[in-house]
Coordinates of C-alpha atoms in Angstrom, one line a residue:
X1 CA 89.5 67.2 73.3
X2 CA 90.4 67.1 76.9
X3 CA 88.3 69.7 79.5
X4 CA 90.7 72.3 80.5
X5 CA 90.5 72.3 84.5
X6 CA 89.4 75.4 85.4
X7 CA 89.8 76.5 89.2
X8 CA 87.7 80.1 90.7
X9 CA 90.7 82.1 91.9
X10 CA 89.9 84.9 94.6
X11 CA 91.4 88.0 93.4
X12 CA 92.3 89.7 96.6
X13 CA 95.6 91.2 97.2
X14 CA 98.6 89.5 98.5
X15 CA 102.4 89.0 98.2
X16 CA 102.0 85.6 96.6
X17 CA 99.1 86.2 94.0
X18 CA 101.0 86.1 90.7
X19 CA 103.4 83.1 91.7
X20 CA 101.1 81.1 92.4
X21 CA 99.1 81.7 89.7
X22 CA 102.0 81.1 87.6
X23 CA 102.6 77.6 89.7
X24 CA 98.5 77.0 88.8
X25 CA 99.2 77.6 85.1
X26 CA 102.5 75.3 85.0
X27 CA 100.3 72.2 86.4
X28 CA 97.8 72.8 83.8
X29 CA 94.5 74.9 85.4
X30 CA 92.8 77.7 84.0
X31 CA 92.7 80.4 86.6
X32 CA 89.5 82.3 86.5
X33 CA 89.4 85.3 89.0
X34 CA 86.4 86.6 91.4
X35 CA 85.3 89.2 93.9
X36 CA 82.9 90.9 95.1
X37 CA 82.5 94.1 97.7
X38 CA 80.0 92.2 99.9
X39 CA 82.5 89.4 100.8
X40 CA 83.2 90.3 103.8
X41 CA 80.0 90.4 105.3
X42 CA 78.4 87.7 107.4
X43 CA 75.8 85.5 105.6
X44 CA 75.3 88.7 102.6
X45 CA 72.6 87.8 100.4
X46 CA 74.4 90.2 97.4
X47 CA 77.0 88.2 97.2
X48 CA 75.2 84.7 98.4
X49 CA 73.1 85.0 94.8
X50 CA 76.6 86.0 93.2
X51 CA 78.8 83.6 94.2
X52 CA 75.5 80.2 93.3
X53 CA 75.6 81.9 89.9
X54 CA 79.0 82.1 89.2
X55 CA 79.0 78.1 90.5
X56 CA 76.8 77.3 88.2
X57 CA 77.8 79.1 85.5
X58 CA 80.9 76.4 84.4
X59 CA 82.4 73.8 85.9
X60 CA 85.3 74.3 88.2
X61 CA 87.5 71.6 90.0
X62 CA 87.8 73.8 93.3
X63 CA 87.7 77.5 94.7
X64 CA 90.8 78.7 95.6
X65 CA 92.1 81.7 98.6
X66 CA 95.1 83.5 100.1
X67 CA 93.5 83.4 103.5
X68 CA 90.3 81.8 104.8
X69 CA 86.7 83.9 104.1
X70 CA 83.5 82.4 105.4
X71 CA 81.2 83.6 102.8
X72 CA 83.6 81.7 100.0
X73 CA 83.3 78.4 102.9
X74 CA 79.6 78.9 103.3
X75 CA 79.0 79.2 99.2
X76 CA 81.5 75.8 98.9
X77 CA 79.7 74.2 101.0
X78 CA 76.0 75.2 99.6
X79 CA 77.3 74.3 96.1
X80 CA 79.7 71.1 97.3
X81 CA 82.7 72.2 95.8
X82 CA 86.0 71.8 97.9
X83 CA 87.6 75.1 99.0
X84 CA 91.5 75.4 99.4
X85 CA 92.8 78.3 101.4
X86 CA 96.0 79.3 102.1
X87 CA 96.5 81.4 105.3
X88 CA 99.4 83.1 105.4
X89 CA 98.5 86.4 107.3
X90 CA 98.7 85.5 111.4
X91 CA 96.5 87.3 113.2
X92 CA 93.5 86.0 111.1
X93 CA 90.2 86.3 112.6
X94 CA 88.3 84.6 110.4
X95 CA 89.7 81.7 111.1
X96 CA 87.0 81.2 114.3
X97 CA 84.4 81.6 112.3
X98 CA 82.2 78.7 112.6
X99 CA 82.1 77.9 109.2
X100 CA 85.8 76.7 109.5
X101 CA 84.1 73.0 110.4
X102 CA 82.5 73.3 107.3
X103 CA 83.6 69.6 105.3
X104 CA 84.4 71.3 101.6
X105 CA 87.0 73.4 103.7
X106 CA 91.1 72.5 103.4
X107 CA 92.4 75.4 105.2
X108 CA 96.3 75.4 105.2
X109 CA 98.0 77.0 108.0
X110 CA 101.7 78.1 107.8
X111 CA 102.6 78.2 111.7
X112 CA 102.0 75.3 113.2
X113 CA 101.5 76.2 116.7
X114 CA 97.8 77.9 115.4
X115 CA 97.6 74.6 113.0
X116 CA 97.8 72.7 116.9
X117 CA 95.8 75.0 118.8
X118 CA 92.7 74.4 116.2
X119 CA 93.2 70.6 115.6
X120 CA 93.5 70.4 119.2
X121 CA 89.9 71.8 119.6
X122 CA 89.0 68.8 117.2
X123 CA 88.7 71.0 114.0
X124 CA 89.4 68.1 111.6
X125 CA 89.6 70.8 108.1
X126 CA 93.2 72.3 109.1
X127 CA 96.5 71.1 107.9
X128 CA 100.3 72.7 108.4
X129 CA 101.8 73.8 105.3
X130 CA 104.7 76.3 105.0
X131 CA 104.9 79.5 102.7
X132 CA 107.6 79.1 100.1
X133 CA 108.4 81.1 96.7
X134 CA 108.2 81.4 93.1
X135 CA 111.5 79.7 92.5
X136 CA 111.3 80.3 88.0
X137 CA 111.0 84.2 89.3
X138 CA 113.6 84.0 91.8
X139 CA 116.6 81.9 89.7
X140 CA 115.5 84.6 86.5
X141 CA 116.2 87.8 88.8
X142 CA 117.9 90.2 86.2
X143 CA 121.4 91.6 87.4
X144 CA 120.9 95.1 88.7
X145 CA 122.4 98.5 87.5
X146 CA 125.6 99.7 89.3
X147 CA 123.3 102.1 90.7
X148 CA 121.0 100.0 92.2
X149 CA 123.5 97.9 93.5
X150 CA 124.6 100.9 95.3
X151 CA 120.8 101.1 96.5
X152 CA 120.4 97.9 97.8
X153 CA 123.8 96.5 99.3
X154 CA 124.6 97.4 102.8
X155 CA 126.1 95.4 105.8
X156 CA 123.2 94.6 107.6
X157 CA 119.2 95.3 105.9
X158 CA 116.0 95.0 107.2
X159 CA 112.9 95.1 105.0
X160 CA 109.0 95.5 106.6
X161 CA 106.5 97.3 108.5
X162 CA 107.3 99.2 111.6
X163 CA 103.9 99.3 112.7
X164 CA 103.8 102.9 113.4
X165 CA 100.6 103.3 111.3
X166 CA 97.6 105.1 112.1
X167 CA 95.8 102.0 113.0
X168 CA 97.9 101.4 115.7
X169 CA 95.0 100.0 117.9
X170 CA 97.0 99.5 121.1
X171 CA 98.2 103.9 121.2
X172 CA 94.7 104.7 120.9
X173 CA 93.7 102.8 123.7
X174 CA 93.8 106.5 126.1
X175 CA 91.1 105.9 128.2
X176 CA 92.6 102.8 130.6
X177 CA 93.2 102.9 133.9
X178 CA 97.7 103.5 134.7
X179 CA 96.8 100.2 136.5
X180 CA 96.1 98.4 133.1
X181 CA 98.6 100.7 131.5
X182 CA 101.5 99.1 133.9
X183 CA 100.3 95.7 133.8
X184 CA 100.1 95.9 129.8
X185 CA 104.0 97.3 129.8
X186 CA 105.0 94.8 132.6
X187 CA 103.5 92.1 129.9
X188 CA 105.0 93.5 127.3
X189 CA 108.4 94.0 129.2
X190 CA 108.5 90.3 129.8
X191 CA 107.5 88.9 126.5
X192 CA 110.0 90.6 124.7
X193 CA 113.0 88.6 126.9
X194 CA 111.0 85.9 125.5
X195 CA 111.1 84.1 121.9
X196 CA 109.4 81.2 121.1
X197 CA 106.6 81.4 122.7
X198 CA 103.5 83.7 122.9
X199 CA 102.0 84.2 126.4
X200 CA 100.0 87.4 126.6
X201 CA 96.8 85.8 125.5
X202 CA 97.4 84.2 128.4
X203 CA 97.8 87.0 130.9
X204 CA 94.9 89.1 129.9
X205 CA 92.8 89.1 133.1
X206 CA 88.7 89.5 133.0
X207 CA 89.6 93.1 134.9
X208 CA 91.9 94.2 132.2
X209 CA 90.3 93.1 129.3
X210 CA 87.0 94.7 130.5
X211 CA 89.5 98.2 130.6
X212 CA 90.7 98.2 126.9
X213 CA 87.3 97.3 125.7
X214 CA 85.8 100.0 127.4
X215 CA 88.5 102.1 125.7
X216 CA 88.5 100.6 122.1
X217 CA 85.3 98.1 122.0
X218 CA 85.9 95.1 119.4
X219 CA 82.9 93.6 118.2
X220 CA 82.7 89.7 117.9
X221 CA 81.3 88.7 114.4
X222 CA 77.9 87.0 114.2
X223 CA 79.3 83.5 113.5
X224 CA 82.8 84.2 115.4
X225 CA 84.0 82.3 118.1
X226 CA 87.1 84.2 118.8
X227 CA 87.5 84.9 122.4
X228 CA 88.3 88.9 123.6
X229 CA 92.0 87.9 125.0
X230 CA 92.5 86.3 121.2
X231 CA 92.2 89.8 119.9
X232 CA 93.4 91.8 122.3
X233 CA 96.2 90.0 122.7
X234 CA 96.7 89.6 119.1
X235 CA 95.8 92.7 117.3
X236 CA 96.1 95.3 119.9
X237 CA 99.1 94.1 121.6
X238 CA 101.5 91.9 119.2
X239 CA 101.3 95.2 116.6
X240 CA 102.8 97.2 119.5
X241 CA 104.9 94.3 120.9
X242 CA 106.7 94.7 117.4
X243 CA 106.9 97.9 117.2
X244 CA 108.8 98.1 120.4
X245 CA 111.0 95.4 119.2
X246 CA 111.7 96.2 115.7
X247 CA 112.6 99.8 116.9
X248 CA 115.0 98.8 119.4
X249 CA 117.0 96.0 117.5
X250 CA 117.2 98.1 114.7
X251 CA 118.7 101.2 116.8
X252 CA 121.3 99.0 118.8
X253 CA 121.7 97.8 115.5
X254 CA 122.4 101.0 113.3
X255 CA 124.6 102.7 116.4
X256 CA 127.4 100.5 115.2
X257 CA 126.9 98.9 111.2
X258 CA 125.9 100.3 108.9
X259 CA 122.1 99.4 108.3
X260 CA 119.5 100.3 105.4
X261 CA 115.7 100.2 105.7
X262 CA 113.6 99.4 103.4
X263 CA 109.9 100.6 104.7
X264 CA 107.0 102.8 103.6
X265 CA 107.2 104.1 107.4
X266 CA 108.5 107.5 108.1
X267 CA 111.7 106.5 111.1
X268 CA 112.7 110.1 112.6
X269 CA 112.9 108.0 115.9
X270 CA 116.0 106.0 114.1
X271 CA 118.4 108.5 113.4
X272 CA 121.3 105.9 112.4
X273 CA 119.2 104.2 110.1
X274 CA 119.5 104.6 106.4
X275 CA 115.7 104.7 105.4
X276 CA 115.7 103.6 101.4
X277 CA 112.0 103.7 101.3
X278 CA 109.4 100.6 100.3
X279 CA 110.6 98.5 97.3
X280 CA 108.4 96.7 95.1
X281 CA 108.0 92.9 96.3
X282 CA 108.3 91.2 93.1
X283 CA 111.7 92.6 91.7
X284 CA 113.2 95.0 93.9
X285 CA 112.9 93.0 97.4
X286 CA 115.0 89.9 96.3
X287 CA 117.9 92.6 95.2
X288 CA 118.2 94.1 98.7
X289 CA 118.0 90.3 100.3
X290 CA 120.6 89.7 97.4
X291 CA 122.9 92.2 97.7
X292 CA 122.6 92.7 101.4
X293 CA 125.4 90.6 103.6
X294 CA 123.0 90.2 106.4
X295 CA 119.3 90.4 106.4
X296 CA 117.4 90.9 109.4
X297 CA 113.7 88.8 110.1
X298 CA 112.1 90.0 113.5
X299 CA 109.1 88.5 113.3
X300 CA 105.3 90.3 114.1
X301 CA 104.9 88.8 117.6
X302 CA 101.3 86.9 116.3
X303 CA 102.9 84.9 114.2
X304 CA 103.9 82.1 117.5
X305 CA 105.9 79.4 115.3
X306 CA 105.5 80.2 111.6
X307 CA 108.4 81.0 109.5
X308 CA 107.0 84.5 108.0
X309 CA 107.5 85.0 104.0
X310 CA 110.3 87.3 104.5
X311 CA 112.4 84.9 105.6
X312 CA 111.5 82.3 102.8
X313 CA 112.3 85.2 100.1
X314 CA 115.4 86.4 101.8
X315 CA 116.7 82.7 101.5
X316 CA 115.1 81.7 98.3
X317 CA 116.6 85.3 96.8
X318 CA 120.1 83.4 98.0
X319 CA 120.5 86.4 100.9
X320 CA 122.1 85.5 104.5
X321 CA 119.3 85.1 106.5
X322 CA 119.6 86.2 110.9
X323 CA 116.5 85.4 112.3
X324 CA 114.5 86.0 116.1
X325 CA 113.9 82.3 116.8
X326 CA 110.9 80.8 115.5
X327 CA 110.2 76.9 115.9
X328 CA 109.1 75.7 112.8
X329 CA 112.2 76.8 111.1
X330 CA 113.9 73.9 112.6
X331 CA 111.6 71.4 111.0
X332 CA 113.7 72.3 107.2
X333 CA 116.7 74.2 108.2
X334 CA 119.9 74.1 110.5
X335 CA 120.9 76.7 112.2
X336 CA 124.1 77.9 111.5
X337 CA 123.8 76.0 108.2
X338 CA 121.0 77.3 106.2
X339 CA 120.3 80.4 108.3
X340 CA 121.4 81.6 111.8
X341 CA 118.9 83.2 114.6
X342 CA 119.6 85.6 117.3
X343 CA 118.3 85.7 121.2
X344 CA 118.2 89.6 122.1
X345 CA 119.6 92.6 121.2
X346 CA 123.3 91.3 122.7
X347 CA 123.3 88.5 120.5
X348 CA 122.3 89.7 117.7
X349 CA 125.1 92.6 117.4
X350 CA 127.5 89.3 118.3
X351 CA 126.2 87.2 115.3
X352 CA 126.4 90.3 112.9
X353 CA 130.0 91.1 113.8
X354 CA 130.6 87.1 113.8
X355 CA 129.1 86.4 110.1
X356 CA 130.3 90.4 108.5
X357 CA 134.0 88.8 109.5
X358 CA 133.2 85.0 108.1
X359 CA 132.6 85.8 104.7
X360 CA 133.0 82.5 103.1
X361 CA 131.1 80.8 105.9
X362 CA 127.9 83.4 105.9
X363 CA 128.2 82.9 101.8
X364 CA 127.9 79.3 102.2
X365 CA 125.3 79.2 104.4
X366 CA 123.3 81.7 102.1
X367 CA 123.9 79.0 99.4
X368 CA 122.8 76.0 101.1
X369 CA 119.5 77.6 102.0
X370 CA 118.9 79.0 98.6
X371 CA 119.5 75.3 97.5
X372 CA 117.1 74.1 99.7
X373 CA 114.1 76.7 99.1
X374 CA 114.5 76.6 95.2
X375 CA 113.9 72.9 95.4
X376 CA 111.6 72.1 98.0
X377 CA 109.6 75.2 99.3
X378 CA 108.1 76.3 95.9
X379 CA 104.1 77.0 95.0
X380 CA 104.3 74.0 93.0
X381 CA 105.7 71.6 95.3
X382 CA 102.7 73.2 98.1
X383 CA 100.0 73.3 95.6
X384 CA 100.8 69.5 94.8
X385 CA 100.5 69.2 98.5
X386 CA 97.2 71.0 98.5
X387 CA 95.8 69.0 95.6
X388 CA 97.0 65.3 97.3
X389 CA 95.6 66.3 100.6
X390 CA 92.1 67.4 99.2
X391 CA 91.8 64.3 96.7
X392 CA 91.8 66.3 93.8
X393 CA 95.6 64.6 92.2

């Protein structure tokens, strides 16, 4: 009787949790799920004695994660079993915790700018790995009602946060100086004019960082390395950034097609806009990418290169896909072959009016990308990856 391989799953929630585990099951693993409330704390004893017990309770082949948590690193690494995480959230703290160097770790990075920016400072346990899809879920979508057709089809579609939650960390931010205030919009002004490239972190002088911490203090985590222009810049600013962005596109936008939005978010401020409310990621989202003749991606501005899961489901669903421009796209797919991206708000209304009056072309190019994610960006073909790169296939 063979030992069924039985891998420690953490059950935490994310988009991708029941595809891959569906990917897990079709190569043959037993998925056992785990949490506990004390994982997030630094170095918790609670879940320290847990997590040994668990370990030693059976035999697993490795620990996997959506995202990287140094209490699962630090327990791997006390109990020498490999841990595989799979980040796909950008900003991600955690990520400078020092327990990243731990050896058991193989932490998979979907944008490949952060994959550089840590291998460059000679952290040898990060590798570059794309998101993909669940392509048995995607090719078994069910044909919709005539009434949800209605629901989801529309000229142009955008599907996401708008950031204008409570936590917005940057509006609460009331006690800086107008100096910092101006310099922060100036920043913020100028990065939006640019894709491609990230630079506020950058441009976060000693003076004005010392401002907004004085106004919204962020505590570094015992083991953390992260600097206080990392977070700044990337929780405080990028949220806001997109807000900004995501607002403005999708007015200039609605003003002249018509434009459905598909967000938990409240959008009085969009008047034009036709807000449908959230839909449920696993069977309504690939409808609206589906049924929609253009869907939009503008990407959160901490992601710096990755190509964001949206944009894998949109094309994987076989929806058009118009894009900001993101460099690791290029790596897979042609532009204005698989997908098309846009530079600013002028040339994005161009490209919609272009690809709403090219109707073959825009369907052919939502074909060839579908072709291409259904085959080679699915949770099987990145857990094989996973497996080959951590010695365990």
């Amino acid at each position: 009787e063979t030992d069924i391989m039985k891998i420690l799953f953490l059950d935490s929630p994310s988009y991708g949790k029941e595809d891959i585990c569906e990917a897990y099951t079709a190569l043959g693993y037993e998925v056992i799920f785990f949490n506990h409330p004390m994982l997030y704390e630094y170095n918790n004893r609670e879940f320290n004695l847990y997590f040994d017990e668990l370990i030693s309770s059976d035999s697993y082949q490795f620990v996997f994660s959506f995202n990287f948590f140094p209490a699962i690193s630090a327990g791997c690494q006390r109990n020498h079993l490999k841990y595989l995480s799979f980040v796909y959230d950008s900003p991600q703290v955690a990520l400078y915790s020092y327990t990243i160097i731990n050896p058991c770790n193989y932490v998979f990075l979907f944008d490949k700018t952060l994959f550089y920016s840590l291998k460059n400072e000679g952290i040898e346990t990060v590798y570059y790995l794309p998101l993909c899809v669940n392509e048995k879920r995607l090719r078994a979508l069910p044909n919709p009602s005539d009434a949800d057709i209605t629901r989801y089809s529309s000229d142009v579609s955008f599907v996401g946060s708008l950031y204008t939650e409570e936590h917005n960390l940057y509006d609460r931010m009331q006690t800086i100086s107008e100096f910092t205030r101006g310099y922060l919009e100036g920043i913020m002004n100028a990065q939006r004019k640019v894709n491609g490239y990230f630079f506020i972190q950058e441009l976060l002088t000693p003076e004005v960082l010392s401002d907004m911490k004085q106004a919204v203090p962020y505590l570094t985590r015992p083991d953390g390395t992260e600097s206080d222009a990392y977070i700044y810049a990337n929780y405080f600013i990028a949220r806001k950034l997109t807000f900004l962005e995501r607002i403005d596109l999708l007015k200039n936008v609605s003003e002249h097609y018509q434009t459905k939005l598909f967000t938990f978010n409240q959008t009085p401020f969009l008047p034009e806009c036709q807000n449908v409310g959230k839909v449920d990621y696993l069977n309504e989202m690939p409808q609206v990418f589906r049924h929609s003749k253009i869907n939009l991606n503008i990407t959160l501005r901490s992601i710096y290169s990755g190509i964001p899961l949206r944009a894998f489901d949109i094309m994987g669903s076989g929806g058009f896909l118009l894009s900001n421009y993101q460099e690791d796209f290029l790596d897979y797919f042609t532009p204005g072959e698989d997908f098309d991206y846009y530079d600013g708000v002028d040339d994005l209304l161009a490209k919609i009016d272009y690809y709403l009056s090219h109707e073959k072309e825009r369907r052919q190019i939502a074909e060839n990308a579908a072709h291409k994610v259904l085959t080679e960006h699915t949770y099987e073909n990145r857990i094989q990856f996973m497996l080959k790169t951590a010695g365990l296939r």
